[in-house]
PDB file of C-alpha atoms in Angstrom:
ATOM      1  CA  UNK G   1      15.493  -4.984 -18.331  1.00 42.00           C
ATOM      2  CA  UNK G   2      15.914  -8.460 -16.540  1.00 46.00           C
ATOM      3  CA  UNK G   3      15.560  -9.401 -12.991  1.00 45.00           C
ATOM      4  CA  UNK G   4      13.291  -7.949 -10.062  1.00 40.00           C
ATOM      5  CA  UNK G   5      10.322  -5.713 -11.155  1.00 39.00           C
ATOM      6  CA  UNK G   6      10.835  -2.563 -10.392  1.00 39.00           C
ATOM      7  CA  UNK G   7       9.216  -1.178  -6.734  1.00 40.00           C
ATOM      8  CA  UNK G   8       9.045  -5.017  -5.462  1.00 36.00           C
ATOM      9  CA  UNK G   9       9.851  -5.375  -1.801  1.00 40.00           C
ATOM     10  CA  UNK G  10      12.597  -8.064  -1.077  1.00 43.00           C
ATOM     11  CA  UNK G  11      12.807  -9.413   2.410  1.00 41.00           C
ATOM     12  CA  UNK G  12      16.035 -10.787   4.486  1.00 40.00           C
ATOM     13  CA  UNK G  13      16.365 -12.113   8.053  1.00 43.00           C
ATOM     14  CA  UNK G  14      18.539  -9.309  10.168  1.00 43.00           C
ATOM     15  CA  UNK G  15      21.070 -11.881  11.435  1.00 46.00           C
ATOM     16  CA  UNK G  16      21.497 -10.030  14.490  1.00 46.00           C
ATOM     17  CA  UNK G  17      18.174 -10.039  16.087  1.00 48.00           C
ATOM     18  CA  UNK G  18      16.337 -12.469  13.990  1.00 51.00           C
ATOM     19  CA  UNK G  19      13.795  -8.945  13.043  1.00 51.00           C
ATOM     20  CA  UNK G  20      12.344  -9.237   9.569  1.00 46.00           C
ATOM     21  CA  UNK G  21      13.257  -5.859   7.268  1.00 47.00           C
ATOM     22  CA  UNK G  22      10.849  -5.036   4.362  1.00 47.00           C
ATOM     23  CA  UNK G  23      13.350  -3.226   1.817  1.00 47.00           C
ATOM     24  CA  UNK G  24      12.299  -1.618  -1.409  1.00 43.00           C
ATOM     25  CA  UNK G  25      14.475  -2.066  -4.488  1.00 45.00           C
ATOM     26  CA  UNK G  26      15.616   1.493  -5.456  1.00 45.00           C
ATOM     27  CA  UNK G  27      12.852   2.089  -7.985  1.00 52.00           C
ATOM     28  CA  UNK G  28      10.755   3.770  -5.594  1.00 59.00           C
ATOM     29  CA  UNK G  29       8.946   3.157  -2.617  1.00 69.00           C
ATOM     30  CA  UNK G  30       5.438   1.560  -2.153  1.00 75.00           C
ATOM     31  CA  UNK G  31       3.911   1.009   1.065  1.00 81.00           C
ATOM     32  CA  UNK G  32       3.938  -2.469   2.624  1.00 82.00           C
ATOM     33  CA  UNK G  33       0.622  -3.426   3.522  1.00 88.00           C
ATOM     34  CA  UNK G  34      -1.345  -3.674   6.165  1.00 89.00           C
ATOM     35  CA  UNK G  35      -0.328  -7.431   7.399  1.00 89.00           C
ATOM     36  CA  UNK G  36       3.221  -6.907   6.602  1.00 87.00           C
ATOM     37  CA  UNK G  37       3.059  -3.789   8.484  1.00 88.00           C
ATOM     38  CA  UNK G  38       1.385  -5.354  11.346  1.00 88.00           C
ATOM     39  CA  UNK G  39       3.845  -8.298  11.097  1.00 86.00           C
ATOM     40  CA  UNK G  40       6.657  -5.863  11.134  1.00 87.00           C
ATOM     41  CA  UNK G  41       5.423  -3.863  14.428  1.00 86.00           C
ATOM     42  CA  UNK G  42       4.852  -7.517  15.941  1.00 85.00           C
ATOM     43  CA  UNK G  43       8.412  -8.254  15.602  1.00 84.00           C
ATOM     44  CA  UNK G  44       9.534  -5.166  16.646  1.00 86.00           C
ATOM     45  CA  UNK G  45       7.378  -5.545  19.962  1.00 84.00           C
ATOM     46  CA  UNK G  46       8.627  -9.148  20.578  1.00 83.00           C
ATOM     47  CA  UNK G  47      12.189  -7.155  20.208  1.00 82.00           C
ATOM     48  CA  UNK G  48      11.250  -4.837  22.487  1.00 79.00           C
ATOM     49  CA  UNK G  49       9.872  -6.842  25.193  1.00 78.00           C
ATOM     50  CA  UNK G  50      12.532  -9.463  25.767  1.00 82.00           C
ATOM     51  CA  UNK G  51      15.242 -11.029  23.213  1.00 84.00           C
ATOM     52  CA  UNK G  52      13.830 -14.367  24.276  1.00 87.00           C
ATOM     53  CA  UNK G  53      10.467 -13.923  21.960  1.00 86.00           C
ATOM     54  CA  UNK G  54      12.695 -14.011  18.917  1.00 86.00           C
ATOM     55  CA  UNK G  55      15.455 -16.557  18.110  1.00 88.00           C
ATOM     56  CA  UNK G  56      18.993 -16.472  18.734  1.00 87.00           C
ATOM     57  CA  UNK G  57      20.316 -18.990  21.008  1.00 91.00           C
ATOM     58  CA  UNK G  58      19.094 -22.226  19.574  1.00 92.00           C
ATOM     59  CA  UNK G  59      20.194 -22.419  16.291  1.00 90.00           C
ATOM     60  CA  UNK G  60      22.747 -24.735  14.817  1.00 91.00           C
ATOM     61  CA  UNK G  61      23.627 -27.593  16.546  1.00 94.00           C
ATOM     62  CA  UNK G  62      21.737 -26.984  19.715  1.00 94.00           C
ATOM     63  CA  UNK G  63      18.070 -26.744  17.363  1.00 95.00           C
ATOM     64  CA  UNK G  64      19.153 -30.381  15.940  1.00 95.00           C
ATOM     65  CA  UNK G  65      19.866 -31.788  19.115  1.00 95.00           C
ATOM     66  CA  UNK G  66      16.134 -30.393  20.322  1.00 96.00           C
ATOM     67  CA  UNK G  67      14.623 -32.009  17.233  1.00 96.00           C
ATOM     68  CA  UNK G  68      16.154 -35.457  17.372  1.00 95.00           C
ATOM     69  CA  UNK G  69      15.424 -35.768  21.088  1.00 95.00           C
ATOM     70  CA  UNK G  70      11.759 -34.388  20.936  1.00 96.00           C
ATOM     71  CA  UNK G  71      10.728 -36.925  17.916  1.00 96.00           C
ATOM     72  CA  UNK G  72      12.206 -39.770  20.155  1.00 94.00           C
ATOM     73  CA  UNK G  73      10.226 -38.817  22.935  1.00 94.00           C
ATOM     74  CA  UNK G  74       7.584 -38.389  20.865  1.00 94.00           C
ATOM     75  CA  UNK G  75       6.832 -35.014  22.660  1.00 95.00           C
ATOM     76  CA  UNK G  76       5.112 -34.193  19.418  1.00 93.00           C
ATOM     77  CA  UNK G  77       3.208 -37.827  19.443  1.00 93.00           C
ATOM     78  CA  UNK G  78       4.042 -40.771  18.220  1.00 90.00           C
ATOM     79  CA  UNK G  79       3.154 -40.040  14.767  1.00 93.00           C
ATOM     80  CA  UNK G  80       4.689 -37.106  14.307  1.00 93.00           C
ATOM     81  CA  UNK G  81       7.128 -37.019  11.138  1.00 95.00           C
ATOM     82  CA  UNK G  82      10.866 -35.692  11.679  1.00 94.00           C
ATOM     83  CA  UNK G  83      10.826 -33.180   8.915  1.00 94.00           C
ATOM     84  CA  UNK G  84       6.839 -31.778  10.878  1.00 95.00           C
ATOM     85  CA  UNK G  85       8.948 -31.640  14.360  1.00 95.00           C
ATOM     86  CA  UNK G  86      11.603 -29.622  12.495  1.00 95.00           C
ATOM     87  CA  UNK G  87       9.288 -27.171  11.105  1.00 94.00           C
ATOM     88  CA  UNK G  88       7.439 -27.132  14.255  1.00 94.00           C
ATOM     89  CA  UNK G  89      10.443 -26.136  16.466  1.00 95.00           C
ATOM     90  CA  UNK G  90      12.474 -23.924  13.299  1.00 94.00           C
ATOM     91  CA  UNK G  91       9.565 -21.463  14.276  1.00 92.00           C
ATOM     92  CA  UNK G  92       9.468 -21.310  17.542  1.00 93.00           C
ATOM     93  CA  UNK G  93      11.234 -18.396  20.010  1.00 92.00           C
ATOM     94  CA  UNK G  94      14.175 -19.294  22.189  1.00 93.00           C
ATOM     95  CA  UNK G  95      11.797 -19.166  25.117  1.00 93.00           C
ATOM     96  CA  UNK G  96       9.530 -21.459  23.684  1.00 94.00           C
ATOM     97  CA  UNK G  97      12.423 -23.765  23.185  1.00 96.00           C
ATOM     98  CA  UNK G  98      13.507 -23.064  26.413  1.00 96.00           C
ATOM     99  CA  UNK G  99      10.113 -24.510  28.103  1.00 95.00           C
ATOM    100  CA  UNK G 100      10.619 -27.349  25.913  1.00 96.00           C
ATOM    101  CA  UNK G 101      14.419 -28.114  27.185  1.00 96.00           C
ATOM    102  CA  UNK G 102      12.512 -27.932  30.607  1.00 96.00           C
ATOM    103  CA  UNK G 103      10.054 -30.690  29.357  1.00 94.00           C
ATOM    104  CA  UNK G 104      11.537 -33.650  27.423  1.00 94.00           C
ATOM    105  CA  UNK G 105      14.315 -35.807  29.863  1.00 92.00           C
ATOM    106  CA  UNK G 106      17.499 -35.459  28.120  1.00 93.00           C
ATOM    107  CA  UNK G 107      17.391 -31.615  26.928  1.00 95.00           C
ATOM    108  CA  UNK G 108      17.496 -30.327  30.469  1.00 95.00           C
ATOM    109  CA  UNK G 109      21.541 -28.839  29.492  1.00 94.00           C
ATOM    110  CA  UNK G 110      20.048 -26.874  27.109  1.00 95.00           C
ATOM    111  CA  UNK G 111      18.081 -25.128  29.000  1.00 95.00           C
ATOM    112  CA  UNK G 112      18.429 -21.093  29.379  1.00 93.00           C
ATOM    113  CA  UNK G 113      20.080 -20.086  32.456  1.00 92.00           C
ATOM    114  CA  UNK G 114      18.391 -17.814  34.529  1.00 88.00           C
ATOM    115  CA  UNK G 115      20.508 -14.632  33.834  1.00 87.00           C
ATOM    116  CA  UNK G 116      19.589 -15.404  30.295  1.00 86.00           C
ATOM    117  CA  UNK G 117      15.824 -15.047  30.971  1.00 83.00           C
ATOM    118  CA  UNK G 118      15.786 -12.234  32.934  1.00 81.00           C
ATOM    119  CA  UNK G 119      17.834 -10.174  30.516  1.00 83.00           C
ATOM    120  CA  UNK G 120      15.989  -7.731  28.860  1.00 84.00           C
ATOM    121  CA  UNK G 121      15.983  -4.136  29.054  1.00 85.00           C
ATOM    122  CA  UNK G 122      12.448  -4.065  30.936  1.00 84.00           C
ATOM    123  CA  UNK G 123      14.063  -6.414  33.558  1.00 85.00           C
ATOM    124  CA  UNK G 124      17.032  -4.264  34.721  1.00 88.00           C
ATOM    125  CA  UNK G 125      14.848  -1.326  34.480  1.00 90.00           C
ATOM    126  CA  UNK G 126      12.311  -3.318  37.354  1.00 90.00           C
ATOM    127  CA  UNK G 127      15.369  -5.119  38.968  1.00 90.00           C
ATOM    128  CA  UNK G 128      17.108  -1.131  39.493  1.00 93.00           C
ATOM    129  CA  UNK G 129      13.230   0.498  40.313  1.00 95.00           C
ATOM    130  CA  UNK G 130      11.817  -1.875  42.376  1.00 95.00           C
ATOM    131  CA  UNK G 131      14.044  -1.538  45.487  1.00 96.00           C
ATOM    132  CA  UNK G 132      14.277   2.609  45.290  1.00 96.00           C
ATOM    133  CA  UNK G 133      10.377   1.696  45.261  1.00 96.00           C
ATOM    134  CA  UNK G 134      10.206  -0.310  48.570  1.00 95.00           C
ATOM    135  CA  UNK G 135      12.632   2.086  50.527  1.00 96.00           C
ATOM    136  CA  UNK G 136      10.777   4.669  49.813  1.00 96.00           C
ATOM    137  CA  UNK G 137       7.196   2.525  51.090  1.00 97.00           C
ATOM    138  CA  UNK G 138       5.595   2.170  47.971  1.00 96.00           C
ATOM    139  CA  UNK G 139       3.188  -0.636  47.495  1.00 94.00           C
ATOM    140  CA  UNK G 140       3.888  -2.022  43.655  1.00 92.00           C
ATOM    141  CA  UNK G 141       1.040  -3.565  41.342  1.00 92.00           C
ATOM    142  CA  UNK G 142       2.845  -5.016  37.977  1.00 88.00           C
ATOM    143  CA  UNK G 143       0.460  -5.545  34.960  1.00 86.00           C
ATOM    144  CA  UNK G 144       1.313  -6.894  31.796  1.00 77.00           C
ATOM    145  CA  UNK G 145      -0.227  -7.791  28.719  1.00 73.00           C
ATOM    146  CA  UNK G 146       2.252 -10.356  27.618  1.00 65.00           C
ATOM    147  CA  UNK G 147       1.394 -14.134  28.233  1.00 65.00           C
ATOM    148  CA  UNK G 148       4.578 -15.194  27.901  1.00 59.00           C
ATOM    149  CA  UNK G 149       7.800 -14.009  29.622  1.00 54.00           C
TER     150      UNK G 149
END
């Protein structure tokens, strides 16, 4: 028989949310390992937490624009080769490349409007709680592990 071993896992990008899927050819099953599995629960988390830690928005023509301005600027130094700020920015999140849009002069349009970065499920849940909260004379103390967002 030709092609893929049997039992190999092939991955894909989920257009939709930019999650990585593990599949298993149909051959049988085999666990993924430990660092995929981590990697995999690490995405799913970033999901979770706010569509901003993955990448959507800046893709296309919007991601080229972000390239070619940051190497002029030399936001990356003046050294830095076009194809290294492309690979730099192709893995960053869309809230990374948000602060970055904040940064260089020129890229300030392509900034993330506020609604954007407060969208996330965790957000309306706060935005709806938090009043019902104070009404009612509750003093609030928000913790979070996250660093960013």
């Amino acid at each position: 028989r030709g092609g893929r071993k049997r039992g190999r896992p092939a991955s894909r990008r989920n257009g939709d949310n930019g999650v990585r899927h593990d599949e298993v050819s149909c051959g049988g099953a085999r666990p993924l390992s430990l660092k995929a599995t981590a990697s995999l629960f690490f995405e799913l988390r970033k999901a979770a937490n706010h569509p901003c830690l993955l990448r959507s928005h800046y893709t296309g023509e919007r991601l080229d624009s972000i390239v070619a301005k940051t190497h002029a600027s030399g936001y990356f130094g003046a050294q830095a080769k076009l194809h290294k700020v492309r690979e730099e920015l192709e893995g960053s999140s869309d809230f990374q490349l948000h602060q970055i849009c904040e940064d260089v002069p020129g890229l300030h349009d392509l900034a993330l409007p506020a609604s954007k970065l407060f969208d996330s499920a965790k957000m309306r849940r706060m935005r709806a709680l938090l009043p019902e909260l104070k009404r009612d004379g509750h003093r609030v103390l928000i913790f979070s592990q996250s660093t960013q967002m």
